[in-house]
PDB file of C-alpha atoms in Angstrom:
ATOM      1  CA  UNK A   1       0.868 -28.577  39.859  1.00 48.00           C
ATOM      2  CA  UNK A   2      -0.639 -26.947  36.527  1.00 49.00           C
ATOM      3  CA  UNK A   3       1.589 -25.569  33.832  1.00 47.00           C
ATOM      4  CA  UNK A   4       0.016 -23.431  31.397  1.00 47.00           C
ATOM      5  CA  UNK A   5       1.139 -22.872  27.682  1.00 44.00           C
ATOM      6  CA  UNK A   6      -0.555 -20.269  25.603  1.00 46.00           C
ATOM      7  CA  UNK A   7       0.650 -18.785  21.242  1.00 45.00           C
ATOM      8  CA  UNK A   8      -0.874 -17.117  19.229  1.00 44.00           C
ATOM      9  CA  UNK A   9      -1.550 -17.695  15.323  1.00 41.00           C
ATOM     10  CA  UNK A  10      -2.398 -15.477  12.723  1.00 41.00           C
ATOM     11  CA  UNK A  11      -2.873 -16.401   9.300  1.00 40.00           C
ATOM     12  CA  UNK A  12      -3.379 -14.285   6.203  1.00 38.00           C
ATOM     13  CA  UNK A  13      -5.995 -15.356   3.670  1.00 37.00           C
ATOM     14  CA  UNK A  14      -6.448 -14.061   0.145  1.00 39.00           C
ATOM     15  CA  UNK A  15      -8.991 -11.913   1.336  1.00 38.00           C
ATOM     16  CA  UNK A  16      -7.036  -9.676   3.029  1.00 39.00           C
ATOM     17  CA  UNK A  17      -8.912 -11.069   6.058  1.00 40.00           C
ATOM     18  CA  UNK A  18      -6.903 -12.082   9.235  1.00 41.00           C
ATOM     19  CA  UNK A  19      -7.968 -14.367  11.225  1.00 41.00           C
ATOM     20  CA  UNK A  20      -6.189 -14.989  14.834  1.00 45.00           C
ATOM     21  CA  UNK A  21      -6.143 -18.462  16.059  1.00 44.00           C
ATOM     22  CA  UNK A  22      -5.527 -18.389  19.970  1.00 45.00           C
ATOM     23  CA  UNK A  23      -4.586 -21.904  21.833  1.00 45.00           C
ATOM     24  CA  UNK A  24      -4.564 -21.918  25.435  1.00 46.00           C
ATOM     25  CA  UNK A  25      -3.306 -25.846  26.345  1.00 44.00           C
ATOM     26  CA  UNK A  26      -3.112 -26.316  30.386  1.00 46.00           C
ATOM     27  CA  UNK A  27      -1.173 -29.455  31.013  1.00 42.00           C
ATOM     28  CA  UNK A  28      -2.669 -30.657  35.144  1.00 43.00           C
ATOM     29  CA  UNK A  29      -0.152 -33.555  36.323  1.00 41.00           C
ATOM     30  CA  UNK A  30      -1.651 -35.033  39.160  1.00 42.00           C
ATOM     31  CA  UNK A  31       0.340 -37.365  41.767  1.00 43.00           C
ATOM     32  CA  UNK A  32      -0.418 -40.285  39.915  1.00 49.00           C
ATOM     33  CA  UNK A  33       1.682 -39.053  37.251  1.00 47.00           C
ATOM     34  CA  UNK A  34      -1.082 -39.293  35.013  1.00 47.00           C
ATOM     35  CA  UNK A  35      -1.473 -36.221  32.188  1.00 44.00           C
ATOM     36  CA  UNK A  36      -4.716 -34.389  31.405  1.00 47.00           C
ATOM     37  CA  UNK A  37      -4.619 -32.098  28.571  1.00 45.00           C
ATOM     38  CA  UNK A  38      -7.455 -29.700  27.683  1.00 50.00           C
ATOM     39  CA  UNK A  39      -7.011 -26.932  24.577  1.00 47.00           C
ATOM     40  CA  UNK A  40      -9.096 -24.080  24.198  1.00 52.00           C
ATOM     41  CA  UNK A  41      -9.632 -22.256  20.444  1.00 53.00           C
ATOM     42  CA  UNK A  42     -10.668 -19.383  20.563  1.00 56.00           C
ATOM     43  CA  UNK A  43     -11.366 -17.346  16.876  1.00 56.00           C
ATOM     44  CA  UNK A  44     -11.780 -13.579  16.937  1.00 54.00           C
ATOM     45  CA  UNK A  45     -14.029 -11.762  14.390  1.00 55.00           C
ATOM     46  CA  UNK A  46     -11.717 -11.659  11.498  1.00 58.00           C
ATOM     47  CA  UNK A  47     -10.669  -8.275  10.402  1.00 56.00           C
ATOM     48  CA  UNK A  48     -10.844  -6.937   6.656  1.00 60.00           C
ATOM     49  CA  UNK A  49      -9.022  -4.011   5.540  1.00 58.00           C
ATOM     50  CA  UNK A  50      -9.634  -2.341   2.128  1.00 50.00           C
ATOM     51  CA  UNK A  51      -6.813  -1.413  -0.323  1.00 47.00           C
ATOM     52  CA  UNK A  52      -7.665   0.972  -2.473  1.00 45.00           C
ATOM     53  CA  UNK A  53      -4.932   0.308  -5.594  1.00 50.00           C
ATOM     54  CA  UNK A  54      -5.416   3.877  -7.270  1.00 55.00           C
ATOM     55  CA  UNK A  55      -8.110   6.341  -7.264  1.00 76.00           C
ATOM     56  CA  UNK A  56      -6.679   7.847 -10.557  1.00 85.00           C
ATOM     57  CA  UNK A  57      -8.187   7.295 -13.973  1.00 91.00           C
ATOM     58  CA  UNK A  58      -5.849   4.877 -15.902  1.00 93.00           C
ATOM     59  CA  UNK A  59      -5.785   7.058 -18.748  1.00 95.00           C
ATOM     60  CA  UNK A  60      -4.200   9.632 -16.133  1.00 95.00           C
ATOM     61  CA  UNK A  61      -1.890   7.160 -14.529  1.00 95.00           C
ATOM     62  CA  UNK A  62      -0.601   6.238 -18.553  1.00 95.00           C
ATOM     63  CA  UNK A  63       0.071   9.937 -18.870  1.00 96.00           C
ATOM     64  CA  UNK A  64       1.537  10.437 -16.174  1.00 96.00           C
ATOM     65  CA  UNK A  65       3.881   7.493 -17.066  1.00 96.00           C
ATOM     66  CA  UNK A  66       4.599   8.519 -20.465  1.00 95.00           C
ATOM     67  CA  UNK A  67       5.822  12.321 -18.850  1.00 95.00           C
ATOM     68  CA  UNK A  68       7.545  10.351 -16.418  1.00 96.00           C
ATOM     69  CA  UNK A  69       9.350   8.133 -19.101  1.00 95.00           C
ATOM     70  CA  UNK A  70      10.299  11.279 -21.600  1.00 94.00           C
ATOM     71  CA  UNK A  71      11.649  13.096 -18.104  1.00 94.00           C
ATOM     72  CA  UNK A  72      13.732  10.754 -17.045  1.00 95.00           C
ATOM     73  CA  UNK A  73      14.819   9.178 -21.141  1.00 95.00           C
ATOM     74  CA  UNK A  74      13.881   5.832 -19.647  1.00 95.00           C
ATOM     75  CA  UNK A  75      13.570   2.932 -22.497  1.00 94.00           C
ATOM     76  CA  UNK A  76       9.970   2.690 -24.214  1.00 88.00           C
ATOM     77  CA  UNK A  77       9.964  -0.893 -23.310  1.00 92.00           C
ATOM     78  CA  UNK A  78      10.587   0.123 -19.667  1.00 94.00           C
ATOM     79  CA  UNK A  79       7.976  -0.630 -17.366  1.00 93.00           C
ATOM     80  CA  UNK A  80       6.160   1.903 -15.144  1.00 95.00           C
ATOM     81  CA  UNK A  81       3.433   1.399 -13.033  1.00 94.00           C
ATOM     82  CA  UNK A  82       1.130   3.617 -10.965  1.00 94.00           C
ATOM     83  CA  UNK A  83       2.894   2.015  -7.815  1.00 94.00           C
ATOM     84  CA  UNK A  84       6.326   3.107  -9.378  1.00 95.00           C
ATOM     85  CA  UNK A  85       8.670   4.923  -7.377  1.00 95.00           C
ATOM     86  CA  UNK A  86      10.367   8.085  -8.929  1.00 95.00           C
ATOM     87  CA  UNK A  87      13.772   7.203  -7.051  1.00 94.00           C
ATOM     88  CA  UNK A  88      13.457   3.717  -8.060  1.00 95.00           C
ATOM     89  CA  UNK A  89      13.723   5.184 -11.929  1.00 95.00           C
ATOM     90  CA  UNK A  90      16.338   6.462 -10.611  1.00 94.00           C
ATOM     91  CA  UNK A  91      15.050  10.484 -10.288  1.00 94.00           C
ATOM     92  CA  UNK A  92      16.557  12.907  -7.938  1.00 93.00           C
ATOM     93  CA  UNK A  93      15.253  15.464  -6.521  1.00 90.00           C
ATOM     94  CA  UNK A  94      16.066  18.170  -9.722  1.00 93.00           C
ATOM     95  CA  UNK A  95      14.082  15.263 -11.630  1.00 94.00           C
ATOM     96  CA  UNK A  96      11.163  14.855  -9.588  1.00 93.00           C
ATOM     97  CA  UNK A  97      11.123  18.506 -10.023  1.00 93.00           C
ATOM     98  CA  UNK A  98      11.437  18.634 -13.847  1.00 94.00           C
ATOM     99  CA  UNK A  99       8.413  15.719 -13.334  1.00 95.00           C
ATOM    100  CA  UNK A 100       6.314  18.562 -11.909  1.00 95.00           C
ATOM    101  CA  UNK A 101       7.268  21.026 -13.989  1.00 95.00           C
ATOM    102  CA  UNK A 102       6.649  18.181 -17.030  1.00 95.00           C
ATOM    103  CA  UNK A 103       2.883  17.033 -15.564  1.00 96.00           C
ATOM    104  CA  UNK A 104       1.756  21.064 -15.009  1.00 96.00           C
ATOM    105  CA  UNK A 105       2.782  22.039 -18.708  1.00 96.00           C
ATOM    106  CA  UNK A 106       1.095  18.678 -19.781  1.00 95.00           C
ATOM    107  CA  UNK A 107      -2.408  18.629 -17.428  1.00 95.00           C
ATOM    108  CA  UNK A 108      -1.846  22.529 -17.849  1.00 95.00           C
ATOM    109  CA  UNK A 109      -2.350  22.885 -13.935  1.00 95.00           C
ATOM    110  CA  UNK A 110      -0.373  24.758 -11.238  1.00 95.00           C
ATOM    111  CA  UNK A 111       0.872  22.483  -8.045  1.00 94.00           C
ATOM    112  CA  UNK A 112       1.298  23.733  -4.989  1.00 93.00           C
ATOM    113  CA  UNK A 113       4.933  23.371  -3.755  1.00 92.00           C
ATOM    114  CA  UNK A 114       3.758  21.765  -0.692  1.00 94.00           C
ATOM    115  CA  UNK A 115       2.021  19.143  -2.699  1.00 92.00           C
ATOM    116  CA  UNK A 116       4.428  18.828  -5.158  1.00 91.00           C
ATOM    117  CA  UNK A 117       7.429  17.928  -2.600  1.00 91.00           C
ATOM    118  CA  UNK A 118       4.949  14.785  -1.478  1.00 92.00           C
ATOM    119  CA  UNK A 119       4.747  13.122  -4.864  1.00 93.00           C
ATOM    120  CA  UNK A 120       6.819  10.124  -4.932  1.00 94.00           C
ATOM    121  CA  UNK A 121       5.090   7.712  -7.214  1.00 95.00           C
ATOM    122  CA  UNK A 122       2.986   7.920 -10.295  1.00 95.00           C
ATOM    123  CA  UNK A 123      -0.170   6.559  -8.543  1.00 95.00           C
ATOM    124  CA  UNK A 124       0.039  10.018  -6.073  1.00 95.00           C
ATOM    125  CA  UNK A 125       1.315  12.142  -8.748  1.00 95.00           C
ATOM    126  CA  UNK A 126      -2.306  11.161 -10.796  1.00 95.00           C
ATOM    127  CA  UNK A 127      -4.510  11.291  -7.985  1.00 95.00           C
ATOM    128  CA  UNK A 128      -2.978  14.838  -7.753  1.00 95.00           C
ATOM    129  CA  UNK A 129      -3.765  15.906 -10.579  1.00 95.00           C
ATOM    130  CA  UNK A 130      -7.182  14.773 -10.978  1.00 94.00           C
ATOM    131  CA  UNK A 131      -7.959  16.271  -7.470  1.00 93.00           C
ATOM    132  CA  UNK A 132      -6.204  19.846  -8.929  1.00 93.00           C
ATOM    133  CA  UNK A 133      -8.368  19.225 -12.127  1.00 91.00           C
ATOM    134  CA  UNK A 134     -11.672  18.746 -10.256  1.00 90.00           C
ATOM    135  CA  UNK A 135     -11.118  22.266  -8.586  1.00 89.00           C
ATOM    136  CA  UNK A 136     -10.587  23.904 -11.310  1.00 82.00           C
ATOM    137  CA  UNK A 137     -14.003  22.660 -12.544  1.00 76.00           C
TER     138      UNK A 137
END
């Protein structure tokens, strides 16, 4: 009679690598009641994935964050970020859209609506605009 366990283990490193860890352990109990266990490690090829943190220049991403500050009156000591949420500042949607209207007059650029109704953070809300200032180029 053979009973056969098997988990599975993944760990994150710093790296952003992943690295799964498989154990197979068959216990075999033979008549004489004695035990033999055998394990089995297997490691697959670890895996790295690349985060890009923000395409934008960081002198856009600071404007960006100023326009976004003076829009929404938020405190100069307040904090915002390129990952920064416009809902978590609290914007609705008439914000976000006096944002827009804000970052155009600003980067003196025109944003398509389509486009515009995407932006969400300050990171995308840059990247926009240096992608709308390269066309015009």
């Amino acid at each position: 009679m053979a009973t056969q366990f098997s988990a599975s283990v993944s760990m994150q490193t710093t790296c952003l690598a992943t690295t799964r860890i498989s154990f197979e352990k068959p216990a075999l109990i033979s008549n004489s009641g004695r035990t033999n266990l055998s394990f089995n490690l297997r490691r697959s090829i670890p895996t790295r994935r690349l985060s890009v943190s923000c395409a934008a220049k960081q002198e856009t991403v600071d404007k960006v964050s100023e326009i976004v500050k003076k829009q929404l009156s938020l405190a100069n000591d307040q904090k915002v970020t390129a990952a920064t949420k416009f809902a978590e500042l609290g914007a609705d949607s008439l914000d976000t859209v006096e944002i827009v209207m804000g970052l155009e007059e600003e980067f003196n650029i025109q944003m398509a609506e389509e486009k515009a109704q995407k932006i969400t953070t300050v990171e995308q809300a840059a990247e926009l605009i240096e992608e709308l200032m390269q066309e015009k180029k």
